[in-house]
């Protein structure tokens, strides 16, 4: 009697978490220069000290950074970024199916259960991963040009200085903003990806393989970038600000609106889409393939044992 095939066996929790963590780290390492370019464009115009160099467009920002501060500056904050993916993305993506099954409770999967799963995993991921987000953004934003002394010399130095000068709460600065961003991203990115993949397979447009995963990921990335941009820009400004610059999150948003106009909320939109779109493609394709390979290996081991 034949045992269940790989496609019939649901991935275990460990397989989902491991696959999501590895896939997210691979995607982050490849697309990190785009994320750094996005952060620099988002904080441009925030203060007079940042106006000496003007960044123009994605390619212009990347080349200007590489020329003026060195190519390695494009990867400033990468260790914190990878820590964030391990602590946050692995939970956000790896637990999504588990929470969706929980909210479905025996019924057919619905849009409501998908959104509920996205909200829950997003909240858990933000609370655990917020310190790594704060450190990552500050390291990406700092510059040593024009006599500006960097606030931090490295990842762990940043953790220590923030904790000692701003208290432990400083590491969770902007949590409400990141939670709002995560809710938008999870309810758009994961749900859109899930719905698009189901639609493409169900309507026999594409088989459940790499092309299908890539198309669904690009569409999910575009929708997510547009909807999350205003919150993402305010989050970057608020997290990067020194103590006392903004009295609150609304004050940060209103200051941006008054000084720079509504377009400020969409600064860095193009690199944000290029980064999130490419990140989604790499992450989801790697996640799906790694998950399948791990389950295939597990099933082979079970078949050999029996």
mmCIF file of N, CA, C and O in Angstrom, residues 111-176:
data_model
loop_
_atom_site.group_PDB
_atom_site.id
_atom_site.type_symbol
_atom_site.label_atom_id
_atom_site.label_comp_id
_atom_site.label_asym_id
_atom_site.label_seq_id
_atom_site.Cartn_x
_atom_site.Cartn_y
_atom_site.Cartn_z
ATOM 1 N N UNK A 111 -11.897 34.644 3.201
ATOM 2 C CA UNK A 111 -11.107 35.874 3.240
ATOM 3 C C UNK A 111 -10.949 36.354 4.677
ATOM 4 O O UNK A 111 -9.891 36.840 5.070
ATOM 5 N N UNK A 112 -12.003 36.192 5.471
ATOM 6 C CA UNK A 112 -11.956 36.607 6.872
ATOM 7 C C UNK A 112 -10.902 35.864 7.667
ATOM 8 O O UNK A 112 -10.186 36.452 8.477
ATOM 9 N N UNK A 113 -10.804 34.547 7.432
ATOM 10 C CA UNK A 113 -9.809 33.751 8.158
ATOM 11 C C UNK A 113 -8.394 34.130 7.726
ATOM 12 O O UNK A 113 -7.470 34.144 8.543
ATOM 13 N N UNK A 114 -8.231 34.461 6.446
ATOM 14 C CA UNK A 114 -6.912 34.875 5.950
ATOM 15 C C UNK A 114 -6.495 36.201 6.589
ATOM 16 O O UNK A 114 -5.343 36.382 7.009
ATOM 17 N N UNK A 115 -7.433 37.160 6.655
ATOM 18 C CA UNK A 115 -7.131 38.464 7.242
ATOM 19 C C UNK A 115 -6.845 38.326 8.740
ATOM 20 O O UNK A 115 -5.905 38.937 9.264
ATOM 21 N N UNK A 116 -7.633 37.509 9.426
ATOM 22 C CA UNK A 116 -7.416 37.292 10.861
ATOM 23 C C UNK A 116 -6.039 36.686 11.117
ATOM 24 O O UNK A 116 -5.342 37.070 12.058
ATOM 25 N N UNK A 117 -5.649 35.737 10.261
ATOM 26 C CA UNK A 117 -4.327 35.117 10.395
ATOM 27 C C UNK A 117 -3.225 36.139 10.150
ATOM 28 O O UNK A 117 -2.212 36.167 10.861
ATOM 29 N N UNK A 118 -3.434 37.004 9.152
ATOM 30 C CA UNK A 118 -2.449 38.038 8.848
ATOM 31 C C UNK A 118 -2.298 39.040 9.986
ATOM 32 O O UNK A 118 -1.185 39.443 10.326
ATOM 33 N N UNK A 119 -3.424 39.429 10.598
ATOM 34 C CA UNK A 119 -3.386 40.360 11.720
ATOM 35 C C UNK A 119 -2.638 39.765 12.915
ATOM 36 O O UNK A 119 -1.806 40.421 13.543
ATOM 37 N N UNK A 120 -2.936 38.505 13.215
ATOM 38 C CA UNK A 120 -2.334 37.856 14.388
ATOM 39 C C UNK A 120 -0.834 37.661 14.221
ATOM 40 O O UNK A 120 -0.045 38.003 15.111
ATOM 41 N N UNK A 121 -0.430 37.111 13.093
ATOM 42 C CA UNK A 121 1.001 36.861 12.884
ATOM 43 C C UNK A 121 1.776 38.177 12.789
ATOM 44 O O UNK A 121 2.916 38.266 13.253
ATOM 45 N N UNK A 122 1.147 39.206 12.213
ATOM 46 C CA UNK A 122 1.802 40.501 12.119
ATOM 47 C C UNK A 122 2.067 41.106 13.485
ATOM 48 O O UNK A 122 3.143 41.646 13.742
ATOM 49 N N UNK A 123 1.079 41.023 14.375
ATOM 50 C CA UNK A 123 1.229 41.576 15.722
ATOM 51 C C UNK A 123 2.328 40.858 16.498
ATOM 52 O O UNK A 123 3.155 41.484 17.167
ATOM 53 N N UNK A 124 2.353 39.536 16.413
ATOM 54 C CA UNK A 124 3.372 38.740 17.106
ATOM 55 C C UNK A 124 4.765 39.097 16.580
ATOM 56 O O UNK A 124 5.715 39.295 17.344
ATOM 57 N N UNK A 125 4.886 39.185 15.256
ATOM 58 C CA UNK A 125 6.185 39.458 14.628
ATOM 59 C C UNK A 125 6.707 40.837 14.994
ATOM 60 O O UNK A 125 7.909 41.011 15.251
ATOM 61 N N UNK A 126 5.835 41.839 15.031
ATOM 62 C CA UNK A 126 6.264 43.207 15.353
ATOM 63 C C UNK A 126 6.781 43.297 16.781
ATOM 64 O O UNK A 126 7.838 43.881 17.038
ATOM 65 N N UNK A 127 6.058 42.724 17.719
ATOM 66 C CA UNK A 127 6.457 42.815 19.127
ATOM 67 C C UNK A 127 7.831 42.181 19.342
ATOM 68 O O UNK A 127 8.670 42.720 20.058
ATOM 69 N N UNK A 128 8.083 41.056 18.708
ATOM 70 C CA UNK A 128 9.356 40.352 18.886
ATOM 71 C C UNK A 128 10.487 41.028 18.109
ATOM 72 O O UNK A 128 11.611 41.140 18.591
ATOM 73 N N UNK A 129 10.189 41.498 16.903
ATOM 74 C CA UNK A 129 11.248 41.999 16.025
ATOM 75 C C UNK A 129 11.478 43.492 16.027
ATOM 76 O O UNK A 129 12.375 43.971 15.326
ATOM 77 N N UNK A 130 10.727 44.277 16.823
ATOM 78 C CA UNK A 130 10.847 45.741 16.778
ATOM 79 C C UNK A 130 12.250 46.260 17.092
ATOM 80 O O UNK A 130 12.739 47.162 16.401
ATOM 81 N N UNK A 131 12.958 45.745 18.107
ATOM 82 C CA UNK A 131 14.320 46.253 18.368
ATOM 83 C C UNK A 131 15.248 46.127 17.162
ATOM 84 O O UNK A 131 16.055 47.025 16.895
ATOM 85 N N UNK A 132 15.138 45.043 16.416
ATOM 86 C CA UNK A 132 15.994 44.870 15.240
ATOM 87 C C UNK A 132 15.616 45.862 14.149
ATOM 88 O O UNK A 132 16.477 46.325 13.403
ATOM 89 N N UNK A 133 14.339 46.218 14.058
ATOM 90 C CA UNK A 133 13.890 47.202 13.072
ATOM 91 C C UNK A 133 14.446 48.586 13.397
ATOM 92 O O UNK A 133 14.906 49.314 12.506
ATOM 93 N N UNK A 134 14.412 48.961 14.673
ATOM 94 C CA UNK A 134 14.931 50.267 15.103
ATOM 95 C C UNK A 134 16.414 50.381 14.772
ATOM 96 O O UNK A 134 16.867 51.375 14.200
ATOM 97 N N UNK A 135 17.185 49.369 15.111
ATOM 98 C CA UNK A 135 18.626 49.384 14.862
ATOM 99 C C UNK A 135 18.916 49.400 13.368
ATOM 100 O O UNK A 135 19.789 50.142 12.899
ATOM 101 N N UNK A 136 18.199 48.598 12.610
ATOM 102 C CA UNK A 136 18.413 48.524 11.159
ATOM 103 C C UNK A 136 18.203 49.891 10.506
ATOM 104 O O UNK A 136 19.047 50.356 9.731
ATOM 105 N N UNK A 137 17.095 50.544 10.814
ATOM 106 C CA UNK A 137 16.772 51.833 10.201
ATOM 107 C C UNK A 137 17.810 52.887 10.578
ATOM 108 O O UNK A 137 18.268 53.658 9.730
ATOM 109 N N UNK A 138 18.222 52.921 11.835
ATOM 110 C CA UNK A 138 19.185 53.947 12.272
ATOM 111 C C UNK A 138 20.552 53.742 11.623
ATOM 112 O O UNK A 138 21.221 54.717 11.264
ATOM 113 N N UNK A 139 20.966 52.499 11.466
ATOM 114 C CA UNK A 139 22.254 52.242 10.824
ATOM 115 C C UNK A 139 22.200 52.572 9.335
ATOM 116 O O UNK A 139 23.182 53.043 8.751
ATOM 117 N N UNK A 140 21.052 52.324 8.698
ATOM 118 C CA UNK A 140 20.900 52.656 7.280
ATOM 119 C C UNK A 140 20.880 54.164 7.072
ATOM 120 O O UNK A 140 21.370 54.667 6.058
ATOM 121 N N UNK A 141 20.306 54.888 8.019
ATOM 122 C CA UNK A 141 20.106 56.331 7.855
ATOM 123 C C UNK A 141 21.345 57.153 8.185
ATOM 124 O O UNK A 141 21.529 58.242 7.633
ATOM 125 N N UNK A 142 22.214 56.660 9.065
ATOM 126 C CA UNK A 142 23.332 57.486 9.517
ATOM 127 C C UNK A 142 24.392 57.650 8.424
ATOM 128 O O UNK A 142 24.645 56.752 7.632
ATOM 129 N N UNK A 143 24.986 58.843 8.417
ATOM 130 C CA UNK A 143 26.030 59.164 7.444
ATOM 131 C C UNK A 143 27.212 59.796 8.167
ATOM 132 O O UNK A 143 27.044 60.507 9.159
ATOM 133 N N UNK A 144 28.415 59.526 7.666
ATOM 134 C CA UNK A 144 29.619 60.115 8.256
ATOM 135 C C UNK A 144 30.155 61.280 7.431
ATOM 136 O O UNK A 144 31.232 61.794 7.693
ATOM 137 N N UNK A 145 29.392 61.700 6.425
ATOM 138 C CA UNK A 145 29.851 62.790 5.554
ATOM 139 C C UNK A 145 29.663 64.160 6.201
ATOM 140 O O UNK A 145 28.846 64.338 7.104
ATOM 141 N N UNK A 146 30.412 65.139 5.700
ATOM 142 C CA UNK A 146 30.278 66.543 6.088
ATOM 143 C C UNK A 146 30.453 66.731 7.593
ATOM 144 O O UNK A 146 29.745 67.517 8.229
ATOM 145 N N UNK A 147 31.376 65.979 8.179
ATOM 146 C CA UNK A 147 31.684 66.159 9.597
ATOM 147 C C UNK A 147 30.702 65.519 10.544
ATOM 148 O O UNK A 147 30.803 65.706 11.756
ATOM 149 N N UNK A 148 29.726 64.823 10.005
ATOM 150 C CA UNK A 148 28.739 64.174 10.861
ATOM 151 C C UNK A 148 29.332 62.897 11.452
ATOM 152 O O UNK A 148 29.716 61.988 10.726
ATOM 153 N N UNK A 149 29.397 62.831 12.765
ATOM 154 C CA UNK A 149 29.924 61.649 13.422
ATOM 155 C C UNK A 149 28.816 60.609 13.545
ATOM 156 O O UNK A 149 27.733 60.914 14.051
ATOM 157 N N UNK A 150 29.046 59.398 13.067
ATOM 158 C CA UNK A 150 28.009 58.361 13.154
ATOM 159 C C UNK A 150 27.589 58.123 14.602
ATOM 160 O O UNK A 150 28.425 58.146 15.521
ATOM 161 N N UNK A 151 26.316 57.945 14.809
ATOM 162 C CA UNK A 151 25.818 57.694 16.157
ATOM 163 C C UNK A 151 26.257 56.330 16.675
ATOM 164 O O UNK A 151 26.440 56.140 17.873
ATOM 165 N N UNK A 152 26.408 55.373 15.755
ATOM 166 C CA UNK A 152 26.714 53.997 16.156
ATOM 167 C C UNK A 152 27.836 53.437 15.286
ATOM 168 O O UNK A 152 27.935 53.752 14.102
ATOM 169 N N UNK A 153 28.663 52.601 15.892
ATOM 170 C CA UNK A 153 29.778 51.998 15.158
ATOM 171 C C UNK A 153 29.429 50.631 14.596
ATOM 172 O O UNK A 153 30.165 50.099 13.769
ATOM 173 N N UNK A 154 28.338 50.061 15.049
ATOM 174 C CA UNK A 154 27.940 48.743 14.558
ATOM 175 C C UNK A 154 26.613 48.320 15.160
ATOM 176 O O UNK A 154 26.000 49.065 15.951
ATOM 177 N N UNK A 155 26.185 47.124 14.806
ATOM 178 C CA UNK A 155 24.873 46.639 15.227
ATOM 179 C C UNK A 155 24.737 46.551 16.741
ATOM 180 O O UNK A 155 23.802 47.111 17.331
ATOM 181 N N UNK A 156 25.659 45.848 17.385
ATOM 182 C CA UNK A 156 25.542 45.635 18.825
ATOM 183 C C UNK A 156 25.849 46.906 19.618
ATOM 184 O O UNK A 156 25.309 47.109 20.708
ATOM 185 N N UNK A 157 26.699 47.777 19.044
ATOM 186 C CA UNK A 157 26.919 49.078 19.648
ATOM 187 C C UNK A 157 25.639 49.901 19.635
ATOM 188 O O UNK A 157 25.334 50.627 20.596
ATOM 189 N N UNK A 158 24.870 49.780 18.564
ATOM 190 C CA UNK A 158 23.602 50.505 18.457
ATOM 191 C C UNK A 158 22.605 50.007 19.507
ATOM 192 O O UNK A 158 21.929 50.813 20.163
ATOM 193 N N UNK A 159 22.504 48.689 19.666
ATOM 194 C CA UNK A 159 21.620 48.136 20.703
ATOM 195 C C UNK A 159 21.994 48.712 22.079
ATOM 196 O O UNK A 159 21.119 49.130 22.851
ATOM 197 N N UNK A 160 23.299 48.731 22.384
ATOM 198 C CA UNK A 160 23.764 49.168 23.703
ATOM 199 C C UNK A 160 23.500 50.652 23.929
ATOM 200 O O UNK A 160 22.984 51.042 24.982
ATOM 201 N N UNK A 161 23.829 51.481 22.920
ATOM 202 C CA UNK A 161 23.660 52.931 23.075
ATOM 203 C C UNK A 161 22.184 53.304 23.182
ATOM 204 O O UNK A 161 21.794 54.140 24.012
ATOM 205 N N UNK A 162 21.354 52.712 22.367
ATOM 206 C CA UNK A 162 19.915 53.014 22.423
ATOM 207 C C UNK A 162 19.350 52.625 23.788
ATOM 208 O O UNK A 162 18.576 53.376 24.398
ATOM 209 N N UNK A 163 19.745 51.450 24.284
ATOM 210 C CA UNK A 163 19.228 50.974 25.576
ATOM 211 C C UNK A 163 19.705 51.848 26.727
ATOM 212 O O UNK A 163 18.943 52.115 27.674
ATOM 213 N N UNK A 164 20.954 52.344 26.669
ATOM 214 C CA UNK A 164 21.509 53.134 27.770
ATOM 215 C C UNK A 164 21.078 54.603 27.724
ATOM 216 O O UNK A 164 20.909 55.229 28.770
ATOM 217 N N UNK A 165 20.898 55.145 26.530
ATOM 218 C CA UNK A 165 20.538 56.569 26.414
ATOM 219 C C UNK A 165 19.039 56.813 26.351
ATOM 220 O O UNK A 165 18.558 57.870 26.770
ATOM 221 N N UNK A 166 18.301 55.882 25.822
ATOM 222 C CA UNK A 166 16.857 56.064 25.669
ATOM 223 C C UNK A 166 16.033 55.070 26.492
ATOM 224 O O UNK A 166 14.809 55.114 26.476
ATOM 225 N N UNK A 167 16.740 54.166 27.178
ATOM 226 C CA UNK A 167 16.030 53.142 27.939
ATOM 227 C C UNK A 167 15.618 51.988 27.043
ATOM 228 O O UNK A 167 15.682 52.074 25.811
ATOM 229 N N UNK A 168 15.184 50.916 27.664
ATOM 230 C CA UNK A 168 14.760 49.753 26.879
ATOM 231 C C UNK A 168 13.584 50.079 25.963
ATOM 232 O O UNK A 168 13.432 49.483 24.899
ATOM 233 N N UNK A 169 12.765 51.041 26.370
ATOM 234 C CA UNK A 169 11.628 51.423 25.536
ATOM 235 C C UNK A 169 12.076 52.031 24.214
ATOM 236 O O UNK A 169 11.333 52.028 23.239
ATOM 237 N N UNK A 170 13.328 52.568 24.197
ATOM 238 C CA UNK A 170 13.850 53.118 22.952
ATOM 239 C C UNK A 170 13.977 52.078 21.864
ATOM 240 O O UNK A 170 13.882 52.392 20.668
ATOM 241 N N UNK A 171 14.206 50.830 22.262
ATOM 242 C CA UNK A 171 14.323 49.739 21.282
ATOM 243 C C UNK A 171 12.963 49.364 20.707
ATOM 244 O O UNK A 171 12.891 48.679 19.682
ATOM 245 N N UNK A 172 11.910 49.785 21.383
ATOM 246 C CA UNK A 172 10.553 49.525 20.870
ATOM 247 C C UNK A 172 9.906 50.822 20.380
ATOM 248 O O UNK A 172 8.692 50.904 20.276
ATOM 249 N N UNK A 173 10.730 51.816 20.067
ATOM 250 C CA UNK A 173 10.217 53.090 19.563
ATOM 251 C C UNK A 173 9.511 52.878 18.227
ATOM 252 O O UNK A 173 10.010 52.178 17.349
ATOM 253 N N UNK A 174 8.348 53.481 18.077
ATOM 254 C CA UNK A 174 7.605 53.354 16.830
ATOM 255 C C UNK A 174 6.883 52.028 16.670
ATOM 256 O O UNK A 174 6.503 51.669 15.555
ATOM 257 N N UNK A 175 6.670 51.321 17.783
ATOM 258 C CA UNK A 175 6.003 50.019 17.694
ATOM 259 C C UNK A 175 4.599 50.149 17.114
ATOM 260 O O UNK A 175 4.173 49.326 16.305
ATOM 261 N N UNK A 176 3.872 51.196 17.536
ATOM 262 C CA UNK A 176 2.500 51.372 17.036
ATOM 263 C C UNK A 176 2.497 51.583 15.523
ATOM 264 O O UNK A 176 1.640 51.050 14.808
#
